[in-house]
PDB file of N, CA and C in Angstrom:
ATOM      1  N   UNK A   3     -14.564   1.590  -2.465  1.00 92.00           N
ATOM      2  CA  UNK A   3     -13.923   0.402  -1.927  1.00 92.00           C
ATOM      3  C   UNK A   3     -12.505   0.794  -1.507  1.00 92.00           C
ATOM      4  N   UNK A   4     -12.170   0.589  -0.252  1.00 96.00           N
ATOM      5  CA  UNK A   4     -10.844   0.922   0.273  1.00 96.00           C
ATOM      6  C   UNK A   4      -9.969  -0.326   0.259  1.00 96.00           C
ATOM      7  N   UNK A   5      -9.401  -0.613  -0.904  1.00 95.00           N
ATOM      8  CA  UNK A   5      -8.603  -1.824  -1.071  1.00 95.00           C
ATOM      9  C   UNK A   5      -7.111  -1.532  -1.212  1.00 95.00           C
ATOM     10  N   UNK A   6      -6.689  -0.290  -0.959  1.00 96.00           N
ATOM     11  CA  UNK A   6      -5.270   0.080  -0.936  1.00 96.00           C
ATOM     12  C   UNK A   6      -4.856   0.230   0.518  1.00 96.00           C
ATOM     13  N   UNK A   7      -3.813  -0.461   0.933  1.00 96.00           N
ATOM     14  CA  UNK A   7      -3.323  -0.429   2.305  1.00 96.00           C
ATOM     15  C   UNK A   7      -1.890   0.095   2.285  1.00 96.00           C
ATOM     16  N   UNK A   8      -1.652   1.243   2.931  1.00 96.00           N
ATOM     17  CA  UNK A   8      -0.308   1.819   3.005  1.00 96.00           C
ATOM     18  C   UNK A   8       0.226   1.568   4.401  1.00 96.00           C
ATOM     19  N   UNK A   9       1.397   0.917   4.488  1.00 95.00           N
ATOM     20  CA  UNK A   9       2.016   0.582   5.768  1.00 95.00           C
ATOM     21  C   UNK A   9       3.504   0.885   5.712  1.00 95.00           C
ATOM     22  N   UNK A  10       4.101   0.963   6.889  1.00 88.00           N
ATOM     23  CA  UNK A  10       5.550   1.074   6.988  1.00 88.00           C
ATOM     24  C   UNK A  10       6.029   2.447   7.403  1.00 88.00           C
ATOM     25  N   UNK A  11       7.217   2.457   7.968  1.00 81.00           N
ATOM     26  CA  UNK A  11       7.866   3.701   8.358  1.00 81.00           C
ATOM     27  C   UNK A  11       9.189   3.855   7.620  1.00 81.00           C
ATOM     28  N   UNK A  12      10.042   2.843   7.671  1.00 79.00           N
ATOM     29  CA  UNK A  12      11.331   2.907   6.978  1.00 79.00           C
ATOM     30  C   UNK A  12      11.210   2.440   5.536  1.00 79.00           C
ATOM     31  N   UNK A  13      10.209   1.651   5.261  1.00 85.00           N
ATOM     32  CA  UNK A  13       9.974   1.113   3.929  1.00 85.00           C
ATOM     33  C   UNK A  13       8.478   1.248   3.675  1.00 85.00           C
ATOM     34  N   UNK A  14       8.074   2.406   3.150  1.00 91.00           N
ATOM     35  CA  UNK A  14       6.658   2.700   2.963  1.00 91.00           C
ATOM     36  C   UNK A  14       6.173   1.993   1.702  1.00 91.00           C
ATOM     37  N   UNK A  15       5.099   1.255   1.852  1.00 94.00           N
ATOM     38  CA  UNK A  15       4.579   0.496   0.726  1.00 94.00           C
ATOM     39  C   UNK A  15       3.058   0.425   0.770  1.00 94.00           C
ATOM     40  N   UNK A  16       2.500   0.215  -0.392  1.00 97.00           N
ATOM     41  CA  UNK A  16       1.061   0.011  -0.524  1.00 97.00           C
ATOM     42  C   UNK A  16       0.843  -1.394  -1.055  1.00 97.00           C
ATOM     43  N   UNK A  17      -0.120  -2.058  -0.486  1.00 98.00           N
ATOM     44  CA  UNK A  17      -0.538  -3.358  -0.995  1.00 98.00           C
ATOM     45  C   UNK A  17      -1.929  -3.148  -1.582  1.00 98.00           C
ATOM     46  N   UNK A  18      -2.099  -3.546  -2.822  1.00 98.00           N
ATOM     47  CA  UNK A  18      -3.378  -3.383  -3.505  1.00 98.00           C
ATOM     48  C   UNK A  18      -4.073  -4.739  -3.528  1.00 98.00           C
ATOM     49  N   UNK A  19      -5.237  -4.787  -2.909  1.00 97.00           N
ATOM     50  CA  UNK A  19      -6.010  -6.026  -2.819  1.00 97.00           C
ATOM     51  C   UNK A  19      -7.142  -6.019  -3.843  1.00 97.00           C
ATOM     52  N   UNK A  20      -7.620  -7.194  -4.207  1.00 96.00           N
ATOM     53  CA  UNK A  20      -8.734  -7.307  -5.145  1.00 96.00           C
ATOM     54  C   UNK A  20     -10.007  -6.696  -4.578  1.00 96.00           C
ATOM     55  N   UNK A  21     -10.155  -6.782  -3.259  1.00 94.00           N
ATOM     56  CA  UNK A  21     -11.339  -6.225  -2.612  1.00 94.00           C
ATOM     57  C   UNK A  21     -11.029  -5.897  -1.154  1.00 94.00           C
ATOM     58  N   UNK A  22     -11.995  -5.322  -0.470  1.00 96.00           N
ATOM     59  CA  UNK A  22     -11.800  -4.934   0.929  1.00 96.00           C
ATOM     60  C   UNK A  22     -11.650  -6.134   1.858  1.00 96.00           C
ATOM     61  N   UNK A  23     -12.260  -7.257   1.507  1.00 96.00           N
ATOM     62  CA  UNK A  23     -12.174  -8.447   2.359  1.00 96.00           C
ATOM     63  C   UNK A  23     -10.726  -8.909   2.485  1.00 96.00           C
ATOM     64  N   UNK A  24     -10.010  -8.951   1.375  1.00 95.00           N
ATOM     65  CA  UNK A  24      -8.597  -9.328   1.415  1.00 95.00           C
ATOM     66  C   UNK A  24      -7.789  -8.381   2.280  1.00 95.00           C
ATOM     67  N   UNK A  25      -8.066  -7.085   2.161  1.00 96.00           N
ATOM     68  CA  UNK A  25      -7.369  -6.087   2.980  1.00 96.00           C
ATOM     69  C   UNK A  25      -7.668  -6.309   4.460  1.00 96.00           C
ATOM     70  N   UNK A  26      -8.927  -6.557   4.794  1.00 97.00           N
ATOM     71  CA  UNK A  26      -9.310  -6.776   6.190  1.00 97.00           C
ATOM     72  C   UNK A  26      -8.656  -8.027   6.767  1.00 97.00           C
ATOM     73  N   UNK A  27      -8.593  -9.101   5.987  1.00 96.00           N
ATOM     74  CA  UNK A  27      -7.934 -10.328   6.450  1.00 96.00           C
ATOM     75  C   UNK A  27      -6.447 -10.081   6.700  1.00 96.00           C
ATOM     76  N   UNK A  28      -5.794  -9.360   5.787  1.00 96.00           N
ATOM     77  CA  UNK A  28      -4.370  -9.057   5.932  1.00 96.00           C
ATOM     78  C   UNK A  28      -4.129  -8.202   7.174  1.00 96.00           C
ATOM     79  N   UNK A  29      -4.944  -7.177   7.365  1.00 97.00           N
ATOM     80  CA  UNK A  29      -4.803  -6.292   8.526  1.00 97.00           C
ATOM     81  C   UNK A  29      -4.973  -7.080   9.818  1.00 97.00           C
ATOM     82  N   UNK A  30      -5.999  -7.928   9.884  1.00 97.00           N
ATOM     83  CA  UNK A  30      -6.262  -8.704  11.100  1.00 97.00           C
ATOM     84  C   UNK A  30      -5.080  -9.598  11.464  1.00 97.00           C
ATOM     85  N   UNK A  31      -4.428 -10.182  10.473  1.00 96.00           N
ATOM     86  CA  UNK A  31      -3.337 -11.116  10.747  1.00 96.00           C
ATOM     87  C   UNK A  31      -1.978 -10.442  10.895  1.00 96.00           C
ATOM     88  N   UNK A  32      -1.730  -9.357  10.163  1.00 95.00           N
ATOM     89  CA  UNK A  32      -0.372  -8.830  10.053  1.00 95.00           C
ATOM     90  C   UNK A  32      -0.146  -7.409  10.562  1.00 95.00           C
ATOM     91  N   UNK A  33      -1.174  -6.708  10.975  1.00 94.00           N
ATOM     92  CA  UNK A  33      -0.993  -5.291  11.292  1.00 94.00           C
ATOM     93  C   UNK A  33      -1.237  -4.932  12.756  1.00 94.00           C
ATOM     94  N   UNK A  34      -1.180  -5.895  13.648  1.00 93.00           N
ATOM     95  CA  UNK A  34      -1.335  -5.580  15.074  1.00 93.00           C
ATOM     96  C   UNK A  34      -0.176  -4.691  15.515  1.00 93.00           C
ATOM     97  N   UNK A  35      -0.492  -3.531  16.047  1.00 91.00           N
ATOM     98  CA  UNK A  35       0.539  -2.618  16.535  1.00 91.00           C
ATOM     99  C   UNK A  35       1.270  -1.855  15.448  1.00 91.00           C
ATOM    100  N   UNK A  36       0.815  -1.954  14.213  1.00 91.00           N
ATOM    101  CA  UNK A  36       1.450  -1.264  13.092  1.00 91.00           C
ATOM    102  C   UNK A  36       0.502  -0.181  12.587  1.00 91.00           C
ATOM    103  N   UNK A  37       1.053   1.009  12.352  1.00 92.00           N
ATOM    104  CA  UNK A  37       0.233   2.073  11.782  1.00 92.00           C
ATOM    105  C   UNK A  37       0.014   1.807  10.299  1.00 92.00           C
ATOM    106  N   UNK A  38      -1.194   2.038   9.850  1.00 96.00           N
ATOM    107  CA  UNK A  38      -1.519   1.858   8.440  1.00 96.00           C
ATOM    108  C   UNK A  38      -2.625   2.822   8.066  1.00 96.00           C
ATOM    109  N   UNK A  39      -2.802   3.005   6.786  1.00 96.00           N
ATOM    110  CA  UNK A  39      -3.867   3.853   6.265  1.00 96.00           C
ATOM    111  C   UNK A  39      -4.503   3.136   5.088  1.00 96.00           C
ATOM    112  N   UNK A  40      -5.823   3.149   5.038  1.00 98.00           N
ATOM    113  CA  UNK A  40      -6.528   2.528   3.913  1.00 98.00           C
ATOM    114  C   UNK A  40      -7.038   3.616   2.979  1.00 98.00           C
ATOM    115  N   UNK A  41      -6.974   3.331   1.696  1.00 98.00           N
ATOM    116  CA  UNK A  41      -7.406   4.276   0.674  1.00 98.00           C
ATOM    117  C   UNK A  41      -8.237   3.559  -0.381  1.00 98.00           C
ATOM    118  N   UNK A  42      -9.121   4.308  -1.011  1.00 98.00           N
ATOM    119  CA  UNK A  42      -9.722   3.831  -2.259  1.00 98.00           C
ATOM    120  C   UNK A  42      -8.699   4.107  -3.355  1.00 98.00           C
ATOM    121  N   UNK A  43      -8.912   3.570  -4.529  1.00 97.00           N
ATOM    122  CA  UNK A  43      -7.971   3.817  -5.625  1.00 97.00           C
ATOM    123  C   UNK A  43      -7.867   5.314  -5.923  1.00 97.00           C
ATOM    124  N   UNK A  44      -9.006   6.005  -5.956  1.00 98.00           N
ATOM    125  CA  UNK A  44      -9.002   7.445  -6.240  1.00 98.00           C
ATOM    126  C   UNK A  44      -8.258   8.223  -5.152  1.00 98.00           C
ATOM    127  N   UNK A  45      -8.491   7.879  -3.885  1.00 98.00           N
ATOM    128  CA  UNK A  45      -7.798   8.556  -2.780  1.00 98.00           C
ATOM    129  C   UNK A  45      -6.293   8.326  -2.844  1.00 98.00           C
ATOM    130  N   UNK A  46      -5.899   7.091  -3.128  1.00 97.00           N
ATOM    131  CA  UNK A  46      -4.474   6.771  -3.227  1.00 97.00           C
ATOM    132  C   UNK A  46      -3.834   7.559  -4.365  1.00 97.00           C
ATOM    133  N   UNK A  47      -4.484   7.546  -5.530  1.00 96.00           N
ATOM    134  CA  UNK A  47      -3.930   8.258  -6.684  1.00 96.00           C
ATOM    135  C   UNK A  47      -3.813   9.753  -6.424  1.00 96.00           C
ATOM    136  N   UNK A  48      -4.771  10.327  -5.714  1.00 94.00           N
ATOM    137  CA  UNK A  48      -4.706  11.756  -5.383  1.00 94.00           C
ATOM    138  C   UNK A  48      -3.595  12.032  -4.375  1.00 94.00           C
ATOM    139  N   UNK A  49      -3.494  11.207  -3.344  1.00 92.00           N
ATOM    140  CA  UNK A  49      -2.497  11.412  -2.289  1.00 92.00           C
ATOM    141  C   UNK A  49      -1.079  11.240  -2.809  1.00 92.00           C
ATOM    142  N   UNK A  50      -0.868  10.270  -3.660  1.00 91.00           N
ATOM    143  CA  UNK A  50       0.481   9.948  -4.137  1.00 91.00           C
ATOM    144  C   UNK A  50       0.663  10.264  -5.626  1.00 91.00           C
ATOM    145  N   UNK A  51      -0.072  11.253  -6.122  1.00 89.00           N
ATOM    146  CA  UNK A  51      -0.044  11.595  -7.551  1.00 89.00           C
ATOM    147  C   UNK A  51       1.357  11.887  -8.068  1.00 89.00           C
ATOM    148  N   UNK A  52       2.155  12.598  -7.304  1.00 86.00           N
ATOM    149  CA  UNK A  52       3.492  12.991  -7.758  1.00 86.00           C
ATOM    150  C   UNK A  52       4.600  12.183  -7.103  1.00 86.00           C
ATOM    151  N   UNK A  53       4.249  11.107  -6.448  1.00 88.00           N
ATOM    152  CA  UNK A  53       5.248  10.296  -5.743  1.00 88.00           C
ATOM    153  C   UNK A  53       6.034   9.433  -6.726  1.00 88.00           C
ATOM    154  N   UNK A  54       7.262   9.123  -6.350  1.00 89.00           N
ATOM    155  CA  UNK A  54       8.092   8.193  -7.116  1.00 89.00           C
ATOM    156  C   UNK A  54       7.828   6.803  -6.548  1.00 89.00           C
ATOM    157  N   UNK A  55       7.346   5.883  -7.381  1.00 92.00           N
ATOM    158  CA  UNK A  55       6.956   4.558  -6.902  1.00 92.00           C
ATOM    159  C   UNK A  55       7.521   3.457  -7.789  1.00 92.00           C
ATOM    160  N   UNK A  56       7.655   2.275  -7.201  1.00 93.00           N
ATOM    161  CA  UNK A  56       8.032   1.058  -7.924  1.00 93.00           C
ATOM    162  C   UNK A  56       6.919   0.038  -7.687  1.00 93.00           C
ATOM    163  N   UNK A  57       6.418  -0.549  -8.765  1.00 95.00           N
ATOM    164  CA  UNK A  57       5.308  -1.496  -8.647  1.00 95.00           C
ATOM    165  C   UNK A  57       5.744  -2.901  -9.027  1.00 95.00           C
ATOM    166  N   UNK A  58       5.234  -3.878  -8.275  1.00 95.00           N
ATOM    167  CA  UNK A  58       5.484  -5.290  -8.544  1.00 95.00           C
ATOM    168  C   UNK A  58       4.164  -6.044  -8.458  1.00 95.00           C
ATOM    169  N   UNK A  59       4.007  -7.042  -9.286  1.00 95.00           N
ATOM    170  CA  UNK A  59       2.795  -7.866  -9.278  1.00 95.00           C
ATOM    171  C   UNK A  59       2.959  -9.011  -8.288  1.00 95.00           C
ATOM    172  N   UNK A  60       1.882  -9.340  -7.584  1.00 91.00           N
ATOM    173  CA  UNK A  60       1.863 -10.509  -6.715  1.00 91.00           C
ATOM    174  C   UNK A  60       1.388 -11.711  -7.509  1.00 91.00           C
ATOM    175  N   UNK A  61       1.820 -12.886  -7.105  1.00 87.00           N
ATOM    176  CA  UNK A  61       1.268 -14.120  -7.636  1.00 87.00           C
ATOM    177  C   UNK A  61       0.042 -14.487  -6.811  1.00 87.00           C
ATOM    178  N   UNK A  62      -0.408 -15.704  -6.920  1.00 84.00           N
ATOM    179  CA  UNK A  62      -1.556 -16.179  -6.146  1.00 84.00           C
ATOM    180  C   UNK A  62      -1.202 -16.145  -4.663  1.00 84.00           C
ATOM    181  N   UNK A  63      -2.115 -15.615  -3.832  1.00 92.00           N
ATOM    182  CA  UNK A  63      -1.858 -15.522  -2.396  1.00 92.00           C
ATOM    183  C   UNK A  63      -3.160 -15.570  -1.616  1.00 92.00           C
ATOM    184  N   UNK A  64      -3.046 -15.768  -0.311  1.00 91.00           N
ATOM    185  CA  UNK A  64      -4.212 -15.948   0.561  1.00 91.00           C
ATOM    186  C   UNK A  64      -5.061 -14.695   0.733  1.00 91.00           C
ATOM    187  N   UNK A  65      -4.497 -13.520   0.461  1.00 93.00           N
ATOM    188  CA  UNK A  65      -5.199 -12.267   0.748  1.00 93.00           C
ATOM    189  C   UNK A  65      -5.740 -11.578  -0.497  1.00 93.00           C
ATOM    190  N   UNK A  66      -5.615 -12.209  -1.637  1.00 94.00           N
ATOM    191  CA  UNK A  66      -6.054 -11.617  -2.898  1.00 94.00           C
ATOM    192  C   UNK A  66      -5.336 -10.300  -3.175  1.00 94.00           C
ATOM    193  N   UNK A  67      -4.066 -10.221  -2.765  1.00 96.00           N
ATOM    194  CA  UNK A  67      -3.255  -9.041  -3.063  1.00 96.00           C
ATOM    195  C   UNK A  67      -2.828  -9.112  -4.519  1.00 96.00           C
ATOM    196  N   UNK A  68      -2.957  -7.994  -5.216  1.00 96.00           N
ATOM    197  CA  UNK A  68      -2.612  -7.960  -6.642  1.00 96.00           C
ATOM    198  C   UNK A  68      -1.264  -7.308  -6.909  1.00 96.00           C
ATOM    199  N   UNK A  69      -0.970  -6.222  -6.174  1.00 97.00           N
ATOM    200  CA  UNK A  69       0.267  -5.485  -6.437  1.00 97.00           C
ATOM    201  C   UNK A  69       0.886  -4.988  -5.139  1.00 97.00           C
ATOM    202  N   UNK A  70       2.196  -4.840  -5.178  1.00 96.00           N
ATOM    203  CA  UNK A  70       2.953  -4.189  -4.117  1.00 96.00           C
ATOM    204  C   UNK A  70       3.547  -2.934  -4.737  1.00 96.00           C
ATOM    205  N   UNK A  71       3.306  -1.791  -4.101  1.00 96.00           N
ATOM    206  CA  UNK A  71       3.835  -0.518  -4.583  1.00 96.00           C
ATOM    207  C   UNK A  71       4.763   0.031  -3.510  1.00 96.00           C
ATOM    208  N   UNK A  72       6.045   0.158  -3.825  1.00 94.00           N
ATOM    209  CA  UNK A  72       7.001   0.772  -2.906  1.00 94.00           C
ATOM    210  C   UNK A  72       7.006   2.261  -3.213  1.00 94.00           C
ATOM    211  N   UNK A  73       6.744   3.070  -2.193  1.00 90.00           N
ATOM    212  CA  UNK A  73       6.674   4.520  -2.365  1.00 90.00           C
ATOM    213  C   UNK A  73       8.027   5.091  -1.959  1.00 90.00           C
ATOM    214  N   UNK A  74       8.799   5.516  -2.957  1.00 88.00           N
ATOM    215  CA  UNK A  74      10.177   5.956  -2.730  1.00 88.00           C
ATOM    216  C   UNK A  74      10.232   7.382  -2.184  1.00 88.00           C
ATOM    217  N   UNK A  75       9.539   8.285  -2.827  1.00 79.00           N
ATOM    218  CA  UNK A  75       9.498   9.690  -2.423  1.00 79.00           C
ATOM    219  C   UNK A  75       8.055  10.160  -2.471  1.00 79.00           C
ATOM    220  N   UNK A  76       7.660  11.016  -1.529  1.00 73.00           N
ATOM    221  CA  UNK A  76       6.313  11.567  -1.557  1.00 73.00           C
ATOM    222  C   UNK A  76       6.291  12.840  -2.401  1.00 73.00           C
ATOM    223  N   UNK A  77       5.156  13.481  -2.457  1.00 69.00           N
ATOM    224  CA  UNK A  77       4.952  14.664  -3.285  1.00 69.00           C
ATOM    225  C   UNK A  77       5.954  15.779  -2.992  1.00 69.00           C
ATOM    226  N   UNK A  78       6.226  16.117  -1.704  1.00 72.00           N
ATOM    227  CA  UNK A  78       7.202  17.178  -1.446  1.00 72.00           C
ATOM    228  C   UNK A  78       8.651  16.744  -1.663  1.00 72.00           C
ATOM    229  N   UNK A  79       8.880  15.489  -2.002  1.00 75.00           N
ATOM    230  CA  UNK A  79      10.237  15.022  -2.247  1.00 75.00           C
ATOM    231  C   UNK A  79      10.917  14.402  -1.047  1.00 75.00           C
ATOM    232  N   UNK A  80      10.158  14.105  -0.005  1.00 79.00           N
ATOM    233  CA  UNK A  80      10.725  13.442   1.168  1.00 79.00           C
ATOM    234  C   UNK A  80      10.974  11.974   0.857  1.00 79.00           C
ATOM    235  N   UNK A  81      12.155  11.483   1.198  1.00 80.00           N
ATOM    236  CA  UNK A  81      12.485  10.072   0.963  1.00 80.00           C
ATOM    237  C   UNK A  81      11.699   9.204   1.942  1.00 80.00           C
ATOM    238  N   UNK A  82      10.962   8.231   1.426  1.00 75.00           N
ATOM    239  CA  UNK A  82      10.163   7.340   2.260  1.00 75.00           C
ATOM    240  C   UNK A  82      10.726   5.930   2.291  1.00 75.00           C
ATOM    241  N   UNK A  83      11.398   5.514   1.228  1.00 75.00           N
ATOM    242  CA  UNK A  83      11.941   4.159   1.131  1.00 75.00           C
ATOM    243  C   UNK A  83      13.175   4.180   0.248  1.00 75.00           C
ATOM    244  N   UNK A  84      14.040   3.199   0.440  1.00 76.00           N
ATOM    245  CA  UNK A  84      15.164   3.013  -0.475  1.00 76.00           C
ATOM    246  C   UNK A  84      14.663   2.227  -1.676  1.00 76.00           C
ATOM    247  N   UNK A  85      14.767   2.806  -2.833  1.00 73.00           N
ATOM    248  CA  UNK A  85      14.291   2.137  -4.053  1.00 73.00           C
ATOM    249  C   UNK A  85      15.435   1.918  -5.011  1.00 73.00           C
TER     250      UNK A  85
END
């Protein structure tokens, strides 16, 4: 299930949805013309295993999003977001 959505250039973040349907609804409404990548939980954890991240919980929302993860630095230490 690819329910992790990574978006952004200056502020790289992942939105974790309860299921793929929520991710698809969010993409259809909010990602026109925006580059994004979808991951399963295992793919995301492998790709960002050594990344510096900040996690926040979402409240009730229309897209069944559970968490917002701001990715501060990637594995090689490149700054991706101000955290």
